[in-house]
mmCIF file with all atom_site columns, C-alpha atoms in Angstrom:
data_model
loop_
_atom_site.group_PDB
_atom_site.id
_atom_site.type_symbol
_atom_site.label_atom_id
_atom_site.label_alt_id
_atom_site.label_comp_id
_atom_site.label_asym_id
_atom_site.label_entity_id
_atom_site.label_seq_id
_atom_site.pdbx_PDB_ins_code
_atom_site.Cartn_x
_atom_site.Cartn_y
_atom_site.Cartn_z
_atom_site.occupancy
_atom_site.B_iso_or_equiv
_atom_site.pdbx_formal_charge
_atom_site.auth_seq_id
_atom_site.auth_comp_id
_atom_site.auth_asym_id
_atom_site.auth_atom_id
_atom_site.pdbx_PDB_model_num
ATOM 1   C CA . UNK A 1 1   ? 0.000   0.000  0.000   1.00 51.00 ? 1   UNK A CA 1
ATOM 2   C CA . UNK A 1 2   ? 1.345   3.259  -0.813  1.00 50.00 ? 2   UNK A CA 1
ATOM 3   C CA . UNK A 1 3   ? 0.247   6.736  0.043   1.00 53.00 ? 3   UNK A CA 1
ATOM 4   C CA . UNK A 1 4   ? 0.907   10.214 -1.475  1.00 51.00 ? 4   UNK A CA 1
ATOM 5   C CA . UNK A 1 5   ? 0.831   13.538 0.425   1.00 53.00 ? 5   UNK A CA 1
ATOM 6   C CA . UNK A 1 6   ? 2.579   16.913 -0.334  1.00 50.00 ? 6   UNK A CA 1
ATOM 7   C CA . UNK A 1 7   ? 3.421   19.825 2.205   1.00 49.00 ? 7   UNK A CA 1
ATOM 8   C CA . UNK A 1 8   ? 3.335   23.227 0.275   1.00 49.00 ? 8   UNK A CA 1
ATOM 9   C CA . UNK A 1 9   ? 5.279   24.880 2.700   1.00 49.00 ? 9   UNK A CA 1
ATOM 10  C CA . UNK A 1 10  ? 8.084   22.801 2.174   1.00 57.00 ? 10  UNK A CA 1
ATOM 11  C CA . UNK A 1 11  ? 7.641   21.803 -1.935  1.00 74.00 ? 11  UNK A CA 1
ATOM 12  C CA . UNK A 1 12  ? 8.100   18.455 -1.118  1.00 74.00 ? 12  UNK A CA 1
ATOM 13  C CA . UNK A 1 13  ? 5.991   15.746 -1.940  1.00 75.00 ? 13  UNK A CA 1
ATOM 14  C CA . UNK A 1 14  ? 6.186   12.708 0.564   1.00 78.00 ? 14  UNK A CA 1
ATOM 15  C CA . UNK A 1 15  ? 5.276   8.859  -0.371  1.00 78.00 ? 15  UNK A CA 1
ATOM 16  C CA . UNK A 1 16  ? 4.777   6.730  2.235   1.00 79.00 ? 16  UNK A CA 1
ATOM 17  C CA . UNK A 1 17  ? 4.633   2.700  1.729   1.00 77.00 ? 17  UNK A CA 1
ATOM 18  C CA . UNK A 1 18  ? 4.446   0.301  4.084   1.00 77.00 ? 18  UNK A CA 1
ATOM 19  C CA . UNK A 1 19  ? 8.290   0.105  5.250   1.00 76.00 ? 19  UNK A CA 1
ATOM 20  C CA . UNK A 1 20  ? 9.384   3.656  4.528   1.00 77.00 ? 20  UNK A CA 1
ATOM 21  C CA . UNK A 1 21  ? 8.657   7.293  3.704   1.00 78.00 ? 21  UNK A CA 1
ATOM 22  C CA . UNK A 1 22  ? 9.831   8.609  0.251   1.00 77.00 ? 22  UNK A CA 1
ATOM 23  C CA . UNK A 1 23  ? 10.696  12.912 -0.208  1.00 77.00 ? 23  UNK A CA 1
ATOM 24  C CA . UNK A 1 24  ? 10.639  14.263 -3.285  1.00 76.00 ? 24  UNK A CA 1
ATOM 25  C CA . UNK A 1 25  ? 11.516  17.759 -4.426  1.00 74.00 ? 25  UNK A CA 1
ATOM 26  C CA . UNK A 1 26  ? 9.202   19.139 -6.850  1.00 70.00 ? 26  UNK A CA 1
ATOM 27  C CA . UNK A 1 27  ? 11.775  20.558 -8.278  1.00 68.00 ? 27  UNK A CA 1
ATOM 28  C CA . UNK A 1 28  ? 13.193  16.504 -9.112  1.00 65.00 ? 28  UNK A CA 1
ATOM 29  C CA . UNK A 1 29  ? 9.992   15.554 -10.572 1.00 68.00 ? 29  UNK A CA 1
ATOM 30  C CA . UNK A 1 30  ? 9.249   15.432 -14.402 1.00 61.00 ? 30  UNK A CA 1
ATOM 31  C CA . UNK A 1 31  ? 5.554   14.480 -15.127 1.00 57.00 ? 31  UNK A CA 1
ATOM 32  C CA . UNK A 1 32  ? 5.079   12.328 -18.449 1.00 53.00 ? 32  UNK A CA 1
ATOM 33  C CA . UNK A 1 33  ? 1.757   10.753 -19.279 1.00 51.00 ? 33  UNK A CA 1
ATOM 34  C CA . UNK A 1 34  ? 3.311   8.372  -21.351 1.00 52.00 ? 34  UNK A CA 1
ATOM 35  C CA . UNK A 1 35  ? 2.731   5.766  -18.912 1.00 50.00 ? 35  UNK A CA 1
ATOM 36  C CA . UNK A 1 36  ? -0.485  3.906  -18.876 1.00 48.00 ? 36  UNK A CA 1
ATOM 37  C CA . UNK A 1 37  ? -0.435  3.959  -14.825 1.00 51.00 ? 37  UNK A CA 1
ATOM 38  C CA . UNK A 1 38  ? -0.564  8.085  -14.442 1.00 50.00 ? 38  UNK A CA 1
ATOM 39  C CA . UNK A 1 39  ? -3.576  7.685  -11.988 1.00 55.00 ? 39  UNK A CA 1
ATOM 40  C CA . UNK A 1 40  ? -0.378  8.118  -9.073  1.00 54.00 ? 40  UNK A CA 1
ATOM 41  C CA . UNK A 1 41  ? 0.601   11.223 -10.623 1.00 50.00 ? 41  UNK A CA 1
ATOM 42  C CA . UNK A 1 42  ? -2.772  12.430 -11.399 1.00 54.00 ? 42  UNK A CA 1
ATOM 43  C CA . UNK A 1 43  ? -3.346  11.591 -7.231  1.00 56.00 ? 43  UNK A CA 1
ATOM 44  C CA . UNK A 1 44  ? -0.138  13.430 -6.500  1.00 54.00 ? 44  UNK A CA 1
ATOM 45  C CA . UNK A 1 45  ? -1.402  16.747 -8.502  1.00 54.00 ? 45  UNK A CA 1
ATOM 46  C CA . UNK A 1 46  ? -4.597  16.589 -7.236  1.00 55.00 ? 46  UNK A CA 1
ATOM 47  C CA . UNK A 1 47  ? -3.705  16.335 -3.272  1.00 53.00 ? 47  UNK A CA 1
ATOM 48  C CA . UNK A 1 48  ? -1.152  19.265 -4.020  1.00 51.00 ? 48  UNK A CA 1
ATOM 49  C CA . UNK A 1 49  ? -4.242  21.040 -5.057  1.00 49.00 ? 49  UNK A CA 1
ATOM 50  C CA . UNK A 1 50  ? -6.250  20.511 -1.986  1.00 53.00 ? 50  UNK A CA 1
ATOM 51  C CA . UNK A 1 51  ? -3.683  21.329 0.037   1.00 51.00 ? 51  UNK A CA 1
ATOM 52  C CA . UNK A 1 52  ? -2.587  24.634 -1.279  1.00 46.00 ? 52  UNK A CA 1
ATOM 53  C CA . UNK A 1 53  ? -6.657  24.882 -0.905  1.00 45.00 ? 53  UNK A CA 1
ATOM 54  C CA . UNK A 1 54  ? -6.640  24.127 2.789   1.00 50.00 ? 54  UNK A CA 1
ATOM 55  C CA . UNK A 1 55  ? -3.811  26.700 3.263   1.00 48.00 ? 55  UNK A CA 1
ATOM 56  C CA . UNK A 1 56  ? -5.557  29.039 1.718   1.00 45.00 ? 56  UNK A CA 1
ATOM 57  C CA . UNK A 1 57  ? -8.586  28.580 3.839   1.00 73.00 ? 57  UNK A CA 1
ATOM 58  C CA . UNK A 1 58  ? -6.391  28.210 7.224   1.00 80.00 ? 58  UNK A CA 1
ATOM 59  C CA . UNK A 1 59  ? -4.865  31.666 6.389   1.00 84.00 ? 59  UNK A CA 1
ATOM 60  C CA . UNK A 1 60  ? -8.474  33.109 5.572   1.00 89.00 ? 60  UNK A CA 1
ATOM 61  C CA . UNK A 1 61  ? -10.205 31.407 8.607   1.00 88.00 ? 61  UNK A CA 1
ATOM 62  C CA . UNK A 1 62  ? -7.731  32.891 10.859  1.00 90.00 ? 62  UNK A CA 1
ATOM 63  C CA . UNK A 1 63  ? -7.870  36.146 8.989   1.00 91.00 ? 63  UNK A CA 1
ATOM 64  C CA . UNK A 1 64  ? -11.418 36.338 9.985   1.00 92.00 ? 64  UNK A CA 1
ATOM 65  C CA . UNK A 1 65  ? -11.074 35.113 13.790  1.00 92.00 ? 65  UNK A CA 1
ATOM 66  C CA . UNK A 1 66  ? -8.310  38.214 13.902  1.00 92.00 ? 66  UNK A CA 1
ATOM 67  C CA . UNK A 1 67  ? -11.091 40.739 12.586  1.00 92.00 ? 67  UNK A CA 1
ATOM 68  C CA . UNK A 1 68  ? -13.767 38.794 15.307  1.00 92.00 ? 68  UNK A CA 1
ATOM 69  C CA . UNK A 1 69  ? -11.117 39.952 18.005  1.00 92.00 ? 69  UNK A CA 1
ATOM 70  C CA . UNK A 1 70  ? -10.330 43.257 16.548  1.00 93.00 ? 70  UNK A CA 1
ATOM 71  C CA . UNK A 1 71  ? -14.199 44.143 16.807  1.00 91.00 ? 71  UNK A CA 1
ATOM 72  C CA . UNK A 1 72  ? -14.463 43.242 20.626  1.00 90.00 ? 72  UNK A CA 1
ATOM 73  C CA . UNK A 1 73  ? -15.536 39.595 20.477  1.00 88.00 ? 73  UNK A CA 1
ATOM 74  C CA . UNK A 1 74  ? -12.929 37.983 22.713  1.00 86.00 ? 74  UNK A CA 1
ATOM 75  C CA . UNK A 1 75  ? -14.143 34.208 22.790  1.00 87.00 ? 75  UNK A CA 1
ATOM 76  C CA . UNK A 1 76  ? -11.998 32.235 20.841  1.00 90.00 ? 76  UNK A CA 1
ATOM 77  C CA . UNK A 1 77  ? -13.590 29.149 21.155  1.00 90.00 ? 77  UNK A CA 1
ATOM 78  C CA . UNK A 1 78  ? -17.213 30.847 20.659  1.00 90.00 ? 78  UNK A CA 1
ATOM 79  C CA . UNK A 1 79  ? -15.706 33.108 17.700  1.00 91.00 ? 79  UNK A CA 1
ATOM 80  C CA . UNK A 1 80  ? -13.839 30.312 15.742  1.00 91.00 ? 80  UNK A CA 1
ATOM 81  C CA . UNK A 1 81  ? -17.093 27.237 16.588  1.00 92.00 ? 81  UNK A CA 1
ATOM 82  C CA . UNK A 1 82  ? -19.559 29.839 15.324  1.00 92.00 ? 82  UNK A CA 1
ATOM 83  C CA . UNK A 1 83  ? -17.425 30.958 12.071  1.00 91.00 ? 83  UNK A CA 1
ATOM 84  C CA . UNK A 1 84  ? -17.159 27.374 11.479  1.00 91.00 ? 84  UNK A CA 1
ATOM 85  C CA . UNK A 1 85  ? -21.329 26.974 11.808  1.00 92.00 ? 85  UNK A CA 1
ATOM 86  C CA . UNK A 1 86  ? -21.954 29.985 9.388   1.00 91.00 ? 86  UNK A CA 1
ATOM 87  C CA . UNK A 1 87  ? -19.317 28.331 7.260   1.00 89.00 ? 87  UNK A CA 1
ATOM 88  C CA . UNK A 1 88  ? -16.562 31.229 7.025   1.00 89.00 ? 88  UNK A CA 1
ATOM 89  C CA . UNK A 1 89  ? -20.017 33.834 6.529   1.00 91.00 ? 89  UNK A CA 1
ATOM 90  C CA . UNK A 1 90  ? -18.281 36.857 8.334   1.00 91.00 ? 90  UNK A CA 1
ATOM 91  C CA . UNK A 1 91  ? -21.802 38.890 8.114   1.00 93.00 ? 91  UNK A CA 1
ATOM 92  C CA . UNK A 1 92  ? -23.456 35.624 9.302   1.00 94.00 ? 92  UNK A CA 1
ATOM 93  C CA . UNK A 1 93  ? -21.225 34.666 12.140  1.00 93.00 ? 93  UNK A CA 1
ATOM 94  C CA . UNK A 1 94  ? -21.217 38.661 13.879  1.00 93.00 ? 94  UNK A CA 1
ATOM 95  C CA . UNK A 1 95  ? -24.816 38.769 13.378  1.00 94.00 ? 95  UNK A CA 1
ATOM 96  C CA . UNK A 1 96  ? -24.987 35.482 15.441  1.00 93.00 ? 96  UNK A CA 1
ATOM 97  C CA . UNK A 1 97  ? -22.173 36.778 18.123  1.00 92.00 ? 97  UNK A CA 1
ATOM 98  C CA . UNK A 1 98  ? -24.688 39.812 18.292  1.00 93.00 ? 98  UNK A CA 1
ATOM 99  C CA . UNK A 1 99  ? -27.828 37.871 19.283  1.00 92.00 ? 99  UNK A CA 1
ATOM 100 C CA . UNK A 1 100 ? -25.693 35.649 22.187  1.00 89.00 ? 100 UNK A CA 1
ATOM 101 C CA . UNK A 1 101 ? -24.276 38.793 23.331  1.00 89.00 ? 101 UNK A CA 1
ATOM 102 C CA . UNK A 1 102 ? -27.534 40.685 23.887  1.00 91.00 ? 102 UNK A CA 1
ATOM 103 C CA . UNK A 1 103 ? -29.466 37.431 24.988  1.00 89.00 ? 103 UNK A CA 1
ATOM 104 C CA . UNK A 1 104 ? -26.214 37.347 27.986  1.00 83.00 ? 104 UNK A CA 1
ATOM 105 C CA . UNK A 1 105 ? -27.068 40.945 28.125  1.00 86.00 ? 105 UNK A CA 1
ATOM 106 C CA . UNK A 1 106 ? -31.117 40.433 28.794  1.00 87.00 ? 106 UNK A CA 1
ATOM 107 C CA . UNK A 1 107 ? -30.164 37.483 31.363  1.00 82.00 ? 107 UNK A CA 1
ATOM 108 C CA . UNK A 1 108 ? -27.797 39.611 33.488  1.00 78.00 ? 108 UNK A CA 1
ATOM 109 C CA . UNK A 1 109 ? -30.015 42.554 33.407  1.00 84.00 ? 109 UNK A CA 1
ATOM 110 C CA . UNK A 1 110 ? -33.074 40.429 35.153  1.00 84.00 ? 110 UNK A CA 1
ATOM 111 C CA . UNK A 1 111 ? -30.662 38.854 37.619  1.00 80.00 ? 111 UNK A CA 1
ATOM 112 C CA . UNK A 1 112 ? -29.004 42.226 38.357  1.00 79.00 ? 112 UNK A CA 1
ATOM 113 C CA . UNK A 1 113 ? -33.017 43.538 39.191  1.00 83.00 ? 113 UNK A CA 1
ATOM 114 C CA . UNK A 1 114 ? -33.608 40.813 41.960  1.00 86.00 ? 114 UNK A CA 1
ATOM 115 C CA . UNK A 1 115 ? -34.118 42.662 45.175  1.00 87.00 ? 115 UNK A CA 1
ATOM 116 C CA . UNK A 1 116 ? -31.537 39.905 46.130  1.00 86.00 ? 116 UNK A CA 1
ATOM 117 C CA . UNK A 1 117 ? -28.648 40.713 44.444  1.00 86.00 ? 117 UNK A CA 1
ATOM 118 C CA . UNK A 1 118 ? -29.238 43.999 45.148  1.00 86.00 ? 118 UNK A CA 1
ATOM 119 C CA . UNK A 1 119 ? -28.782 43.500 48.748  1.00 89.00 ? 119 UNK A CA 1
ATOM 120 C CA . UNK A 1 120 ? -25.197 41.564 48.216  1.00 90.00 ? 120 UNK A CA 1
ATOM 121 C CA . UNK A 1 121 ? -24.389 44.192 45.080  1.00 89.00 ? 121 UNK A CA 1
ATOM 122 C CA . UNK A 1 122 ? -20.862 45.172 46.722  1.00 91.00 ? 122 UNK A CA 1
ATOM 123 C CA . UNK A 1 123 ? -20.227 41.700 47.472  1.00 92.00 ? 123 UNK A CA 1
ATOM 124 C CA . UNK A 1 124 ? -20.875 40.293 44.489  1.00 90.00 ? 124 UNK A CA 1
ATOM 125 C CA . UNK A 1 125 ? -18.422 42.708 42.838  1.00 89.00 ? 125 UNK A CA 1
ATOM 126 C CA . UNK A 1 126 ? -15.569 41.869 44.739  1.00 91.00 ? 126 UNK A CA 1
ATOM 127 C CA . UNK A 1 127 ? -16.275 37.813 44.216  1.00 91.00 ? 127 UNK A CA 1
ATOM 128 C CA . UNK A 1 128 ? -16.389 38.755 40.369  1.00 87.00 ? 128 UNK A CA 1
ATOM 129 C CA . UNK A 1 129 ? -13.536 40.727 40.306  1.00 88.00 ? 129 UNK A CA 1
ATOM 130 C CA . UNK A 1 130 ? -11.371 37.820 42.177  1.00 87.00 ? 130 UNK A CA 1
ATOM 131 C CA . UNK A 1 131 ? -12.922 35.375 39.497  1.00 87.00 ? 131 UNK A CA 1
ATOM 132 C CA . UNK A 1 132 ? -15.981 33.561 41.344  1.00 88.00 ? 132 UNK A CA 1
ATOM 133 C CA . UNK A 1 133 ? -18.403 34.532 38.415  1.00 84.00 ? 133 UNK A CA 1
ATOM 134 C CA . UNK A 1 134 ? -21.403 32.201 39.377  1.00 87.00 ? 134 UNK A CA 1
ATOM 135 C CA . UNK A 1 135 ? -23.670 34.564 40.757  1.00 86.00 ? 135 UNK A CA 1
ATOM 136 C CA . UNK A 1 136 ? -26.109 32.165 41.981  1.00 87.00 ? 136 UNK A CA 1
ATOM 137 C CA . UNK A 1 137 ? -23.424 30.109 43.992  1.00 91.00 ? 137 UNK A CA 1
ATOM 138 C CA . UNK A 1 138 ? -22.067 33.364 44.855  1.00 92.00 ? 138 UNK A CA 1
ATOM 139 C CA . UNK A 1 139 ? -25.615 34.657 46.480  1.00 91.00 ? 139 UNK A CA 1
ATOM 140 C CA . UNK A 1 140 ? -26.306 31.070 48.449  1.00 92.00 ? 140 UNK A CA 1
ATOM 141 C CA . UNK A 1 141 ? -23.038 31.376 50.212  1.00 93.00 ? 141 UNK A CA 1
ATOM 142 C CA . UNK A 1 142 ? -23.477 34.956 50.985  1.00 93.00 ? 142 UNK A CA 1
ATOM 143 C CA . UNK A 1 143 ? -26.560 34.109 52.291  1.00 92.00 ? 143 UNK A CA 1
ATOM 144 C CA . UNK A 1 144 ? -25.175 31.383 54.504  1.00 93.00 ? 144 UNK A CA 1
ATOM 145 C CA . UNK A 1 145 ? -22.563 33.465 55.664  1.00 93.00 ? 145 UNK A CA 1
ATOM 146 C CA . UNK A 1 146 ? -25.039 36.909 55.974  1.00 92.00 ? 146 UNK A CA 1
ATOM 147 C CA . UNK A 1 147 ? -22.753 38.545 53.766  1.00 91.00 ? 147 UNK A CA 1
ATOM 148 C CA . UNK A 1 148 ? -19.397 38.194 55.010  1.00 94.00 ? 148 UNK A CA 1
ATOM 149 C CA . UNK A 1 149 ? -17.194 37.987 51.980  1.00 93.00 ? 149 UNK A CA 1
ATOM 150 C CA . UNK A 1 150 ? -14.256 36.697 53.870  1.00 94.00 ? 150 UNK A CA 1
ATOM 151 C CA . UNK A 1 151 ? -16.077 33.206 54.589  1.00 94.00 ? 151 UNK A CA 1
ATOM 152 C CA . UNK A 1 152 ? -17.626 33.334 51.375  1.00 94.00 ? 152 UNK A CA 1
ATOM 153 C CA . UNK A 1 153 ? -13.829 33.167 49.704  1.00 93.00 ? 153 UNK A CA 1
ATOM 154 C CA . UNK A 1 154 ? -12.870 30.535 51.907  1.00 94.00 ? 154 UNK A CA 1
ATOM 155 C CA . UNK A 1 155 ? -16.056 28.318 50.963  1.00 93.00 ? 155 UNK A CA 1
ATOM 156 C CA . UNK A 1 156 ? -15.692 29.250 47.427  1.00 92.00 ? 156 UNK A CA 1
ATOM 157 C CA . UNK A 1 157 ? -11.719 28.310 47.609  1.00 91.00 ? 157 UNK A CA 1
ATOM 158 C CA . UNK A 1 158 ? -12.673 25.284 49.609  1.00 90.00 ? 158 UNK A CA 1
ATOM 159 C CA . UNK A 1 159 ? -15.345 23.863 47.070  1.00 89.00 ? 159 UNK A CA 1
ATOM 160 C CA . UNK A 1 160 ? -12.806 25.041 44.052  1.00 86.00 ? 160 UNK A CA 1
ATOM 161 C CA . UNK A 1 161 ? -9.964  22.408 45.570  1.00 87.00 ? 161 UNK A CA 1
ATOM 162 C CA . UNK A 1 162 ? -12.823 19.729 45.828  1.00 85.00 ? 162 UNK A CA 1
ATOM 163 C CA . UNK A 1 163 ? -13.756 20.321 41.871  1.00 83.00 ? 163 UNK A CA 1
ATOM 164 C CA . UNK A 1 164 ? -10.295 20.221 40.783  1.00 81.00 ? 164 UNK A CA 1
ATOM 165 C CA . UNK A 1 165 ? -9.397  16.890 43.167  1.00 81.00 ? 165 UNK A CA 1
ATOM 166 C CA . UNK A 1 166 ? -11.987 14.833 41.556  1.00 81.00 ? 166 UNK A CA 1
ATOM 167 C CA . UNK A 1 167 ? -10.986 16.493 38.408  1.00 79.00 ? 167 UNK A CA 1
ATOM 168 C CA . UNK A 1 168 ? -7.993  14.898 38.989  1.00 80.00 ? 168 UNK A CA 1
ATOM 169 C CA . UNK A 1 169 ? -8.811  11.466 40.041  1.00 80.00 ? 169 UNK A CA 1
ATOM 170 C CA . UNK A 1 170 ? -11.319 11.056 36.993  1.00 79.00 ? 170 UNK A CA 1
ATOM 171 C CA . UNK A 1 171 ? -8.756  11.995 34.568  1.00 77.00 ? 171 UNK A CA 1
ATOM 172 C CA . UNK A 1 172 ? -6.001  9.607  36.485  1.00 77.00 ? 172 UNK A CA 1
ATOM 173 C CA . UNK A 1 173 ? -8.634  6.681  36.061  1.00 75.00 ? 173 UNK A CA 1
ATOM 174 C CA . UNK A 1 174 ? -8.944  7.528  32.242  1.00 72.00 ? 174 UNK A CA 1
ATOM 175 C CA . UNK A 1 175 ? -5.242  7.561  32.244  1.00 70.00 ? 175 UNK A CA 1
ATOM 176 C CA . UNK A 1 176 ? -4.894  3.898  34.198  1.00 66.00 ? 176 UNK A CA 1
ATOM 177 C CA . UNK A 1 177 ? -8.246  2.637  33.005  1.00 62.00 ? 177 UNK A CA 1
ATOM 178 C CA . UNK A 1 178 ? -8.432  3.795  29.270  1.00 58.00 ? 178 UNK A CA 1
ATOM 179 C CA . UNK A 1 179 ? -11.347 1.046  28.344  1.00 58.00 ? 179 UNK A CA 1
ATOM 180 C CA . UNK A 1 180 ? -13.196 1.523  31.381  1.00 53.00 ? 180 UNK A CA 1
ATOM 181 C CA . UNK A 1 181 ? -16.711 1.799  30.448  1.00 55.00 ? 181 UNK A CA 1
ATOM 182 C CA . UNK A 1 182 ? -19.048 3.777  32.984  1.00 48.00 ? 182 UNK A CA 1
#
């Protein structure tokens, strides 16, 4: 079985077989069609083809995620999974990053008007600015604690090491059991 790729960047085109892989310079190769057998070369051209095509797309997919970022949308993974959905559609894709960003807008706006968080306003602040951005875990332990932030850290802190422990063990029981069904 043998296998033809090519890497633009380097002008090489690569053919792997079963025992070994092959480089060619482009530069080294002569096409003739003499040969009845020219579906290899006709392969060979073609996947050059594609690739180049690929590159191009890479350069203009990432082209587009730059713009995305230059305009104030700073999810990458949200940015790049919904380019990918409107299939490159610029237009498409920041219409689409403008309808999550006013629906997040519309759900912060009637949790920010609940008497309740209100009340723990200042507190709430300081939890987001130190990174504890659930604000519905963030107003049940203020409540517990009847708003002093200084427990609220510690419970917060305490229930962050428990998350990233089991974190840990599940991904050391993938890592010793990788067939494990559960």
């Amino acid at each position: 079985m043998m296998n033809a790729t090519t890497t633009s960047s380097n002008s090489v085109l690569i053919v792997k077989t079963e025992s070994q892989e092959i480089r060619i310079p482009y530069s080294s190769i002569s096409l003739s069609f003499e040969n009845s057998n020219t579906s290899f070369v006709k392969s060979a051209i073609s996947l050059t083809k594609q690739e180049e095509s690929k590159e191009c797309n890479t350069n203009e997919f990432e082209s587009k995620l730059a713009l995305l970022r230059e305009k104030g949308y700073t999810n990458e993974k949200v940015n790049e999974r919904v380019l990918r959905n409107q299939k490159g559609d610029l237009e498409r894709t920041i219409k689409r990053l403008e309808f999550f960003r006013e629906k997040k807008e519309n759900k912060l706006q009637k949790i920010n008007d609940k008497p309740i968080v209100k009340k723990y306003r200042e507190q709430l602040d300081i939890l987001s600015d130190k990174g504890y951005h659930k604000i519905g875990m963030n107003i049940r332990l203020l409540r517990q604690n009847n708003g002093d932030i200084d427990e609220t850290i510690a419970q917060l802190n305490s229930l962050q090491e428990k998350r990233n422990f089991k974190k840990l063990n599940k991904q050391q029981s993938k890592t010793n059991c990788p067939n494990r069904r559960k």
